Structure formats: C-alpha cells, structure tokens
Amino acid sequence: MYNKGISKAVINRLPRYHRYLGMLMDKGVVRISSAGLSRQMNVTASQIRQDLNLFGGFGQQGYGYNVAHLYDEIGKILGLDREYHLIVIGAGRLARAVGSYVGFQKRGFNVEAFFDRDPRKHLDDFDDSIKVYPLDSLAGYLKDHKTDIAVIAVPSDAAKQLVPILDKGGVKGIWNFARTDLQVPDHMTVQSVYLSESLMQLSYKINH
Amino acid sequence: MYNKGISKAVINRLPRYHRYLGMLMDKGVVRISSAGLSRQMNVTASQIRQDLNLFGGFGQQGYGYNVAHLYDEIGKILGLDREYHLIVIGAGRLARAVGSYVGFQKRGFNVEAFFDRDPRKHLDDFDDSIKVYPLDSLAGYLKDHKTDIAVIAVPSDAAKQLVPILDKGGVKGIWNFARTDLQVPDHMTVQSVYLSESLMQLSYKINH
C-alpha cells in the first residue's frame, strides 16, 4: 500500500521518527509541530513534512502532529502492528544476545527456536519452551512451524547455505549478522547488520 | 591525510571493499580488475575506479589491482594498521557479545575492561586479566589507562551521562549500541548500531 515511490532514505528515517515519537510519548508530550520534531531530531522541518506527507500527512495545519497517532501510524507502516514468528540460527554469544534482545524487548517479534550445530549450547534466560535444535533439523522445523523471520548469526559460509532452506521453508525475511552479502530471491528480503564494517567506520573517523 | 572531500558514502563503501579483498586473498587471488571486483560486489566498475582514485588509485592500466596491496592500503585508510585500546560499558548479554566479537575476531582492537553497575557479572570466556569494574570507577580508570574507544551497551539514559566522562578521560571514539543519538564534542566521534531500527527496516520490507 505504501511502498510505491518511497525512497530507501525515507524508509531508513521512519524507524528514527518512530523512536523519537516514542520518547515524546514517554515524556507525556501529546502533540508536536514539524518544527519541534525538527529541533529534536536534527532533521529540517520541511524534510519531516515531506517524509510524512508520503504517507498521507497526519499533520494538521496549526495543530501539528498528534504524537500518539503518528507513532501508531508509522508503527503500522513499519509493520509493527502484527506478530512475527522468529527463529535464530546460531546459538553463540552474538546469536543469544540478539535473540534475547528481540525476545525480551521487541513486542510482536516472537523468538521461538534456536538452531546450532551444537544443540547443547545454553540459552541463558530463555524459558524452557525455547530450545536449541540441531541445525540439520531446520528444514523439518520450518515445515511444521510458520516462520516469518530468521536471524542469522553463524559464519559467512554457513550463512549462504541456509538461504535455500529458509526460502523453501517459507521464511520471508532474514536479519543477517554474518559478514557476507546474502543473495536472496525476489520474494525474500534481507537486512544485514555488519558489525565489522561499523567498527571500521569508527576507526576511520577516529583517524581523520 | 585522506579525509578531504571524501563523501560519507565512499567511506561507508571502504569496509566493504576491504571485506571483499580479504575474501579474494583467502581464495588466493593475486590481482583483479575493477570489472572483476564490480561483478563480485554489485558496484559498477567506474564507481570502484572513482572511489579508489580518491586515495591515489592503486590500480595499473591493464594490470588491474594487486589484491594484497589494495587490501593493505584500504586497511591503512580505515586505520586498521594501528592498535586501539577498547573498553566496554555494560556487561549484559549484548555488551559481552560485542566485546567478545571484537576481542576475539578483530586484530588491533584490544578489549581491556568492562564496566557495569553490577561488577559481579560474568564475562564467560575472557581471561582473568579482563575484569568487570564498577561503573563509578570509570573516570578513575580512564585517568590511568589510555583508552581510544568505548563500546556503549547500556540503556539510553545511562549512555548519555557517559559522554562527558569519556570525553574527560580522553576517549576518541564511541561505538554506540544504545537506542539513542549520542551528542559528542567535535574532537570525539560516535558510530551507532541501531539494532531496533534495523529490525524495523526488515519488517517494513517484509510487508511491502
């Protein structure tokens, strides 16, 4: 519904709008002007109006934006008004950290299983309903459990081999933490977090 | 030396060049043309030549790029030819995961201490020389230990309060995992990893 003609840059800004609106709600702010939001976010007011107009505006001349309403609307645009079934592939430090970050802090994103070559790995604070399954049981699991998102936190080579299995199993999106650019078919989507590249950007900035 | 007139977009691409060149070296590839690199990376050959020319080229007409040489040169540009003293603030799941990711996989980035409100937290596989110190000892620690980079993996409010302490303690760069935009003075730099926003971008893409 919303995707036509919306640039990647705008889409990348939406979660940030959502974050700031959430903070304003926490502070009890009921409404805010594009100018007010602009001061908070270091984005120009016209940029904000432009971005939000793409989604039908939500603002009223002279009134500004209703914070809670805008927060909800952007949440809907971002797909935060539904539930997601998640699995985490890998049960190492990073996999467990990301899995529990999502499982305990992100409403609607339900972590339901981990997969690892070594299913004896410990999940720390997850309750017993969430287990580490052997990696070779992944295809079978996906047959029986509708899964929307797979978090990948395994080495690069292993990560690439997972894509066809996830595709066949009906997984729609991959949240990739492996240090590789995963190629996925058009009906799938991948969002990567490259920790190593982020650290290199920091070291570059420190030195220049 | 290199920073004049180099766009953020180029700087963001450099770690990716570095990653691909590293993979080529692992495969034993000695030299590659911009066209060859372009096929690997889904970046146009002219883009690659343009980017690398900013740093004096490194390529030779007809020969292409010497993979190992280019890898080293880009590494130097990224500041990977020196050592960094790191501390991690926070000793929760994500802090430990990021700390051990850096400590065990990133040569030159030396994780030397963790800080947490609860110094009894466990560091899993770090050797005994690396401890969790109480957060209120941070300023004192920085007086005695030259520290280049602080990884921040604590809640947003706590994160903001750390900046002046880190600045006073001579920390040059912050690798921020807190869900907030940290404001730092001009002589400091911050690189943020917003896991939550990345996940929202994924859910957006899944739904459109």
Short mmCIF file of C-alpha atoms in Angstrom, two decimals:
data_model
loop_
_atom_site.label_atom_id
_atom_site.label_comp_id
_atom_site.label_asym_id
_atom_site.label_seq_id
_atom_site.Cartn_x
_atom_site.Cartn_y
_atom_site.Cartn_z
CA MET A 1 0.00 0.00 0.00
CA TYR A 2 2.70 2.46 0.99
CA ASN A 3 5.71 1.29 -0.90
CA LYS A 4 5.25 2.99 -4.26
CA GLY A 5 7.84 5.65 -4.85
CA ILE A 6 9.22 5.72 -1.33
CA SER A 7 12.99 6.05 -1.33
CA LYS A 8 15.26 3.88 0.77
CA ALA A 9 16.38 7.06 2.55
CA VAL A 10 12.85 7.76 3.76
CA ILE A 11 12.34 4.19 4.87
CA ASN A 12 15.61 4.41 6.77
CA ARG A 13 14.36 7.53 8.55
CA LEU A 14 10.98 6.08 9.59
CA PRO A 15 12.31 3.97 12.49
CA ARG A 16 14.06 7.06 13.78
CA TYR A 17 10.82 9.05 13.68
CA HIS A 18 9.19 6.15 15.50
CA ARG A 19 11.91 6.17 18.16
CA TYR A 20 11.64 9.92 18.79
CA LEU A 21 7.85 9.83 18.90
CA GLY A 22 8.08 7.01 21.43
CA MET A 23 10.38 9.13 23.60
CA LEU A 24 7.98 12.06 23.35
CA MET A 25 5.10 9.82 24.43
CA ASP A 26 7.16 8.64 27.40
CA LYS A 27 7.60 12.28 28.33
CA GLY A 28 3.84 12.83 28.10
CA VAL A 29 4.02 15.07 25.03
CA VAL A 30 0.63 14.97 23.28
CA ARG A 31 1.33 16.94 20.14
CA ILE A 32 4.32 18.42 18.34
CA SER A 33 4.92 20.62 15.32
CA SER A 34 7.25 19.62 12.50
CA ALA A 35 9.49 22.45 13.75
CA GLY A 36 9.54 20.96 17.25
CA LEU A 37 10.28 17.49 15.94
CA SER A 38 12.94 19.02 13.71
CA ARG A 39 14.78 20.55 16.70
CA GLN A 40 14.75 17.18 18.47
CA MET A 41 15.95 15.14 15.53
CA ASN A 42 18.32 17.43 13.63
CA VAL A 43 16.22 16.97 10.52
CA THR A 44 14.77 20.04 8.79
CA ALA A 45 11.07 20.68 9.37
CA SER A 46 10.43 20.63 5.64
CA GLN A 47 12.17 17.26 5.39
CA ILE A 48 9.88 15.93 8.11
CA ARG A 49 6.73 17.32 6.42
CA GLN A 50 7.91 15.90 3.11
CA ASP A 51 8.60 12.45 4.58
CA LEU A 52 5.31 12.23 6.46
CA ASN A 53 3.28 13.57 3.54
CA LEU A 54 4.34 10.50 1.59
CA PHE A 55 2.14 8.56 3.98
CA GLY A 56 -0.80 10.93 3.85
CA GLY A 57 0.50 13.58 6.19
CA PHE A 58 -1.11 13.01 9.62
CA GLY A 59 -0.36 16.64 10.47
CA GLN A 60 -2.91 19.43 10.80
CA GLN A 61 -2.08 23.00 9.86
CA GLY A 62 -1.56 24.98 13.06
CA TYR A 63 -2.03 21.98 15.31
CA GLY A 64 0.98 19.93 14.35
CA TYR A 65 1.12 16.19 14.83
CA ASN A 66 -0.69 14.12 17.41
CA VAL A 67 2.28 12.22 18.84
CA ALA A 68 0.47 9.01 19.78
CA HIS A 69 -1.42 8.89 16.48
CA LEU A 70 1.71 9.49 14.40
CA TYR A 71 3.61 6.92 16.46
CA ASP A 72 0.92 4.33 15.74
CA GLU A 73 0.66 5.19 12.06
CA ILE A 74 4.40 4.96 11.49
CA GLY A 75 4.36 1.74 13.50
CA LYS A 76 1.77 0.34 11.10
CA ILE A 77 3.81 1.44 8.10
CA LEU A 78 6.82 -0.34 9.61
CA GLY A 79 4.74 -3.47 10.13
CA LEU A 80 4.81 -3.24 13.93
CA ASP A 81 1.07 -3.84 14.23
CA ARG A 82 1.38 -7.56 13.63
CA GLU A 83 3.15 -10.58 15.09
CA TYR A 84 6.24 -12.26 13.67
CA HIS A 85 7.49 -15.77 14.26
CA LEU A 86 11.27 -15.67 14.57
CA ILE A 87 13.98 -18.27 14.71
CA VAL A 88 17.65 -17.65 15.44
CA ILE A 89 20.27 -19.62 13.54
CA GLY A 90 23.35 -19.90 15.63
CA ALA A 91 23.44 -20.15 19.41
CA GLY A 92 26.78 -18.48 20.04
CA ARG A 93 27.28 -15.28 22.04
CA LEU A 94 26.04 -12.92 19.35
CA ALA A 95 23.11 -15.15 18.39
CA ARG A 96 21.97 -15.41 22.01
CA ALA A 97 22.43 -11.69 22.58
CA VAL A 98 20.42 -10.73 19.51
CA GLY A 99 17.82 -13.39 20.23
CA SER A 100 17.25 -12.20 23.77
CA TYR A 101 17.36 -8.55 22.69
CA VAL A 102 14.50 -9.25 20.33
CA GLY A 103 12.71 -11.74 22.56
CA PHE A 104 12.63 -9.51 25.59
CA GLN A 105 12.48 -6.01 24.16
CA LYS A 106 10.56 -6.16 20.88
CA ARG A 107 6.84 -6.68 21.24
CA GLY A 108 5.43 -8.65 18.32
CA PHE A 109 8.70 -10.33 17.38
CA ASN A 110 8.47 -13.77 18.95
CA VAL A 111 11.67 -15.79 19.16
CA GLU A 112 10.55 -19.42 19.01
CA ALA A 113 13.65 -21.52 18.41
CA PHE A 114 17.42 -21.50 18.03
CA PHE A 115 19.38 -23.76 15.69
CA ASP A 116 23.01 -24.70 16.06
CA ARG A 117 25.47 -27.40 15.04
CA ASP A 118 25.82 -27.94 18.79
CA PRO A 119 22.29 -28.16 20.25
CA ARG A 120 23.74 -28.47 23.75
CA LYS A 121 24.50 -24.75 23.83
CA HIS A 122 22.88 -22.84 26.68
CA LEU A 123 20.29 -20.10 26.14
CA ASP A 124 20.75 -18.38 29.49
CA ASP A 125 17.50 -16.74 30.42
CA PHE A 126 15.06 -18.08 27.83
CA ASP A 127 12.33 -20.22 29.31
CA ASP A 128 12.32 -23.95 28.62
CA SER A 129 9.79 -23.66 25.80
CA ILE A 130 12.58 -22.21 23.64
CA LYS A 131 15.21 -24.77 22.70
CA VAL A 132 18.35 -25.07 20.64
CA TYR A 133 17.62 -27.56 17.86
CA PRO A 134 20.28 -29.29 15.78
CA LEU A 135 20.91 -27.31 12.59
CA ASP A 136 20.08 -30.27 10.39
CA SER A 137 16.52 -30.26 11.74
CA LEU A 138 15.89 -26.74 10.36
CA ALA A 139 14.09 -27.80 7.16
CA GLY A 140 11.82 -30.13 9.12
CA TYR A 141 11.07 -27.47 11.71
CA LEU A 142 10.08 -24.96 9.03
CA LYS A 143 7.64 -27.50 7.54
CA ASP A 144 5.77 -27.64 10.84
CA HIS A 145 6.20 -24.07 12.12
CA LYS A 146 5.24 -20.99 10.12
CA THR A 147 8.29 -18.75 10.42
CA ASP A 148 8.48 -15.16 9.18
CA ILE A 149 11.99 -14.09 10.09
CA ALA A 150 15.28 -15.92 10.55
CA VAL A 151 18.09 -14.22 12.43
CA ILE A 152 21.37 -15.48 11.03
CA ALA A 153 24.36 -15.33 13.36
CA VAL A 154 26.69 -18.00 12.01
CA PRO A 155 29.91 -17.78 9.95
CA SER A 156 29.62 -16.49 6.35
CA ASP A 157 29.93 -19.81 4.52
CA ALA A 158 27.29 -21.48 6.67
CA ALA A 159 25.03 -18.44 6.24
CA LYS A 160 24.97 -18.71 2.43
CA GLN A 161 23.97 -22.37 2.57
CA LEU A 162 20.97 -21.50 4.75
CA VAL A 163 19.19 -19.27 2.23
CA PRO A 164 17.65 -22.01 0.04
CA ILE A 165 16.49 -23.93 3.12
CA LEU A 166 14.87 -20.81 4.59
CA ASP A 167 13.29 -19.97 1.24
CA LYS A 168 11.87 -23.46 0.83
CA GLY A 169 10.59 -23.24 4.43
CA GLY A 170 8.60 -20.08 3.66
CA VAL A 171 10.75 -17.61 5.61
CA LYS A 172 10.08 -14.09 4.33
CA GLY A 173 12.92 -12.12 5.86
CA ILE A 174 16.47 -12.65 7.04
CA TRP A 175 18.13 -10.48 9.66
CA ASN A 176 21.73 -11.18 8.78
CA PHE A 177 24.64 -10.76 11.21
CA ALA A 178 27.07 -12.87 9.16
CA ARG A 179 29.88 -10.96 7.49
CA THR A 180 28.63 -11.58 3.97
CA ASP A 181 26.17 -10.13 1.45
CA LEU A 182 23.43 -12.75 1.24
CA GLN A 183 21.73 -13.13 -2.15
CA VAL A 184 18.04 -13.92 -1.73
CA PRO A 185 15.23 -14.48 -4.27
CA ASP A 186 12.91 -11.55 -5.00
CA HIS A 187 10.13 -12.82 -2.75
CA MET A 188 12.51 -12.75 0.24
CA THR A 189 14.19 -9.79 1.88
CA VAL A 190 17.40 -9.47 3.84
CA GLN A 191 18.53 -6.79 6.28
CA SER A 192 22.16 -7.01 7.33
CA VAL A 193 23.99 -5.69 10.38
CA TYR A 194 27.70 -5.55 9.58
CA LEU A 195 29.38 -5.06 12.95
CA SER A 196 32.83 -5.28 11.46
CA GLU A 197 32.16 -2.55 8.89
CA SER A 198 30.63 -0.32 11.55
CA LEU A 199 33.76 -0.66 13.69
CA MET A 200 35.95 0.15 10.68
CA GLN A 201 33.92 3.29 10.01
CA LEU A 202 34.57 4.29 13.60
CA SER A 203 38.31 3.70 13.31
CA TYR A 204 38.35 5.68 10.06
CA LYS A 205 36.61 8.62 11.73
CA ILE A 206 38.97 8.45 14.72
CA ASN A 207 41.96 8.78 12.40
CA HIS A 208 40.69 11.58 10.13
CA MET B 1 45.66 12.96 5.14
CA TYR B 2 42.88 11.26 3.22
CA ASN B 3 39.78 12.87 4.61
CA LYS B 4 39.46 15.99 2.45
CA GLY B 5 36.46 15.86 0.18
CA ILE B 6 35.64 12.22 0.76
CA SER B 7 31.91 11.64 1.00
CA LYS B 8 30.30 9.60 3.74
CA ALA B 9 29.04 7.26 1.02
CA VAL B 10 32.60 6.43 -0.07
CA ILE B 11 33.75 5.92 3.49
CA ASN B 12 30.81 3.59 4.01
CA ARG B 13 31.88 1.56 0.99
CA LEU B 14 35.53 1.19 2.03
CA PRO B 15 34.96 -1.52 4.66
CA ARG B 16 33.03 -3.48 2.04
CA TYR B 17 35.94 -3.22 -0.42
CA HIS B 18 38.18 -4.38 2.39
CA ARG B 19 35.92 -7.34 3.14
CA TYR B 20 35.79 -8.47 -0.50
CA LEU B 21 39.52 -8.06 -0.98
CA GLY B 22 40.06 -10.16 2.14
CA MET B 23 37.86 -12.90 0.70
CA LEU B 24 39.77 -12.76 -2.59
CA MET B 25 43.07 -13.11 -0.72
CA ASP B 26 41.68 -16.13 1.13
CA LYS B 27 40.89 -17.64 -2.26
CA GLY B 28 44.45 -16.98 -3.41
CA VAL B 29 43.51 -14.30 -5.96
CA VAL B 30 46.58 -12.13 -6.59
CA ARG B 31 45.14 -9.41 -8.80
CA ILE B 32 41.74 -8.27 -10.01
CA SER B 33 40.38 -5.71 -12.46
CA SER B 34 37.79 -3.12 -11.46
CA ALA B 35 35.42 -5.07 -13.74
CA GLY B 36 36.11 -8.27 -11.85
CA LEU B 37 35.66 -6.58 -8.49
CA SER B 38 32.50 -4.98 -9.85
CA ARG B 39 30.97 -8.38 -10.70
CA GLN B 40 31.73 -9.62 -7.19
CA MET B 41 30.38 -6.59 -5.37
CA ASN B 42 27.45 -5.39 -7.48
CA VAL B 43 29.10 -1.98 -7.72
CA THR B 44 29.83 -0.54 -11.17
CA ALA B 45 33.45 -0.72 -12.29
CA SER B 46 33.52 3.04 -12.82
CA GLN B 47 32.24 3.54 -9.28
CA ILE B 48 35.08 1.37 -8.00
CA ARG B 49 37.70 3.23 -10.03
CA GLN B 50 36.25 6.54 -8.89
CA ASP B 51 36.26 5.50 -5.21
CA LEU B 52 39.79 4.14 -5.26
CA ASN B 53 41.16 7.06 -7.26
CA LEU B 54 40.26 9.27 -4.32
CA PHE B 55 43.02 7.51 -2.47
CA GLY B 56 45.55 7.67 -5.28
CA GLY B 57 44.25 4.80 -7.35
CA PHE B 58 46.48 1.79 -6.63
CA GLY B 59 45.37 0.31 -9.96
CA GLN B 60 47.53 -0.08 -13.05
CA GLN B 61 46.09 0.19 -16.54
CA GLY B 62 45.79 -3.30 -17.98
CA TYR B 63 47.02 -5.00 -14.85
CA GLY B 64 44.19 -4.14 -12.51
CA TYR B 65 44.62 -4.09 -8.75
CA ASN B 66 47.06 -6.07 -6.69
CA VAL B 67 44.65 -7.60 -4.19
CA ALA B 68 47.01 -7.81 -1.20
CA HIS B 69 48.36 -4.31 -1.79
CA LEU B 70 44.90 -2.78 -2.16
CA TYR B 71 43.70 -4.68 0.91
CA ASP B 72 46.58 -3.24 2.95
CA GLU B 73 46.14 0.28 1.62
CA ILE B 74 42.43 0.37 2.35
CA GLY B 75 43.20 -1.13 5.74
CA LYS B 76 45.56 1.78 6.42
CA ILE B 77 42.95 4.29 5.28
CA LEU B 78 40.48 2.67 7.68
CA GLY B 79 43.02 2.89 10.49
CA LEU B 80 43.49 -0.87 10.75
CA ASP B 81 47.29 -0.58 10.79
CA ARG B 82 47.38 0.51 14.43
CA GLU B 83 46.26 -0.72 17.83
CA TYR B 84 43.25 0.50 19.77
CA HIS B 85 42.58 0.28 23.49
CA LEU B 86 38.91 -0.56 24.00
CA ILE B 87 36.62 -0.67 26.98
CA VAL B 88 33.06 -1.96 27.01
CA ILE B 89 30.48 -0.16 29.12
CA GLY B 90 27.80 -2.57 30.13
CA ALA B 91 28.32 -6.25 30.87
CA GLY B 92 24.93 -7.56 29.82
CA ARG B 93 24.30 -10.02 27.02
CA LEU B 94 24.81 -7.58 24.15
CA ALA B 95 27.84 -5.93 25.78
CA ARG B 96 29.54 -9.29 26.30
CA ALA B 97 28.66 -10.46 22.81
CA VAL B 98 30.05 -7.32 21.17
CA GLY B 99 33.05 -7.31 23.49
CA SER B 100 33.98 -10.86 22.67
CA TYR B 101 33.23 -10.37 18.98
CA VAL B 102 35.78 -7.55 18.94
CA GLY B 103 38.19 -9.13 21.39
CA PHE B 104 38.45 -12.43 19.58
CA GLN B 105 37.90 -11.52 15.94
CA LYS B 106 39.31 -8.03 15.37
CA ARG B 107 43.07 -7.82 15.37
CA GLY B 108 44.28 -4.47 16.70
CA PHE B 109 41.15 -3.73 18.72
CA ASN B 110 42.07 -4.75 22.26
CA VAL B 111 39.25 -5.07 24.76
CA GLU B 112 40.80 -4.25 28.13
CA ALA B 113 37.95 -3.76 30.59
CA PHE B 114 34.20 -3.90 31.10
CA PHE B 115 32.22 -1.54 33.33
CA ASP B 116 28.85 -2.24 34.84
CA ARG B 117 26.64 -1.18 37.74
CA ASP B 118 26.94 -4.81 38.79
CA PRO B 119 30.65 -5.74 38.64
CA ARG B 120 29.82 -9.33 39.61
CA LYS B 121 28.60 -10.06 36.10
CA HIS B 122 30.38 -12.89 34.33
CA LEU B 123 32.46 -12.43 31.18
CA ASP B 124 32.29 -16.03 30.01
CA ASP B 125 35.40 -16.74 28.01
CA PHE B 126 37.57 -13.69 28.63
CA ASP B 127 40.77 -14.46 30.51
CA ASP B 128 41.17 -13.22 34.06
CA SER B 129 43.16 -10.15 33.04
CA ILE B 130 39.90 -8.63 31.76
CA LYS B 131 37.52 -7.69 34.55
CA VAL B 132 34.17 -6.05 35.07
CA TYR B 133 34.78 -2.86 37.03
CA PRO B 134 32.08 -0.92 38.88
CA LEU B 135 30.70 1.83 36.64
CA ASP B 136 31.60 4.52 39.14
CA SER B 137 35.28 3.68 38.76
CA LEU B 138 35.23 4.60 35.05
CA ALA B 139 36.64 8.12 35.40
CA GLY B 140 39.48 6.84 37.59
CA TYR B 141 40.26 4.01 35.20
CA LEU B 142 40.48 6.39 32.24
CA LYS B 143 42.98 8.55 34.18
CA ASP B 144 45.34 5.59 34.44
CA HIS B 145 44.63 3.77 31.17
CA LYS B 146 44.86 5.38 27.75
CA THR B 147 41.62 4.36 26.06
CA ASP B 148 40.77 5.03 22.40
CA ILE B 149 37.32 3.52 22.01
CA ALA B 150 34.41 2.91 24.37
CA VAL B 151 31.72 0.45 23.35
CA ILE B 152 28.45 1.56 24.92
CA ALA B 153 25.87 -1.14 25.52
CA VAL B 154 23.74 0.28 28.33
CA PRO B 155 20.25 1.84 28.35
CA SER B 156 19.81 5.20 26.58
CA ASP B 157 19.67 7.46 29.64
CA ALA B 158 22.79 5.94 31.16
CA ALA B 159 24.54 6.20 27.78
CA LYS B 160 24.05 9.99 27.56
CA GLN B 161 25.54 10.52 31.01
CA LEU B 162 28.70 8.66 29.98
CA VAL B 163 29.76 11.03 27.20
CA PRO B 164 31.31 13.78 29.37
CA ILE B 165 33.17 11.19 31.47
CA LEU B 166 34.55 9.51 28.35
CA ASP B 167 35.48 12.87 26.85
CA LYS B 168 37.29 13.99 30.01
CA GLY B 169 39.05 10.61 30.04
CA GLY B 170 40.45 11.15 26.55
CA VAL B 171 38.33 8.60 24.71
CA LYS B 172 38.30 9.42 20.99
CA GLY B 173 35.50 7.26 19.69
CA ILE B 174 32.27 5.72 20.90
CA TRP B 175 30.77 2.61 19.34
CA ASN B 176 27.18 3.08 20.46
CA PHE B 177 24.66 0.27 20.82
CA ALA B 178 22.24 2.26 22.99
CA ARG B 179 18.98 3.25 21.34
CA THR B 180 19.75 6.95 21.33
CA ASP B 181 21.58 9.53 19.21
CA LEU B 182 24.58 10.49 21.32
CA GLN B 183 25.78 14.08 21.01
CA VAL B 184 29.57 14.28 21.29
CA PRO B 185 32.00 17.23 21.09
CA ASP B 186 33.78 17.82 17.75
CA HIS B 187 37.02 16.16 18.87
CA MET B 188 35.13 12.91 19.54
CA THR B 189 33.34 10.66 17.09
CA VAL B 190 30.45 8.25 17.51
CA GLN B 191 29.35 5.33 15.38
CA SER B 192 25.99 3.85 16.27
CA VAL B 193 24.48 0.43 15.63
CA TYR B 194 20.71 0.70 15.96
CA LEU B 195 19.52 -2.91 16.16
CA SER B 196 15.93 -1.89 16.70
CA GLU B 197 15.84 0.33 13.61
CA SER B 198 17.45 -2.38 11.53
CA LEU B 199 14.76 -4.85 12.60
CA MET B 200 12.04 -2.31 11.76
CA GLN B 201 13.51 -1.84 8.29
CA LEU B 202 13.30 -5.59 7.86
CA SER B 203 9.66 -5.72 8.98
CA TYR B 204 8.87 -2.82 6.63
CA LYS B 205 10.44 -4.67 3.70
CA ILE B 206 8.61 -7.88 4.59
CA ASN B 207 5.29 -6.06 4.43
CA HIS B 208 5.78 -4.08 1.22
#
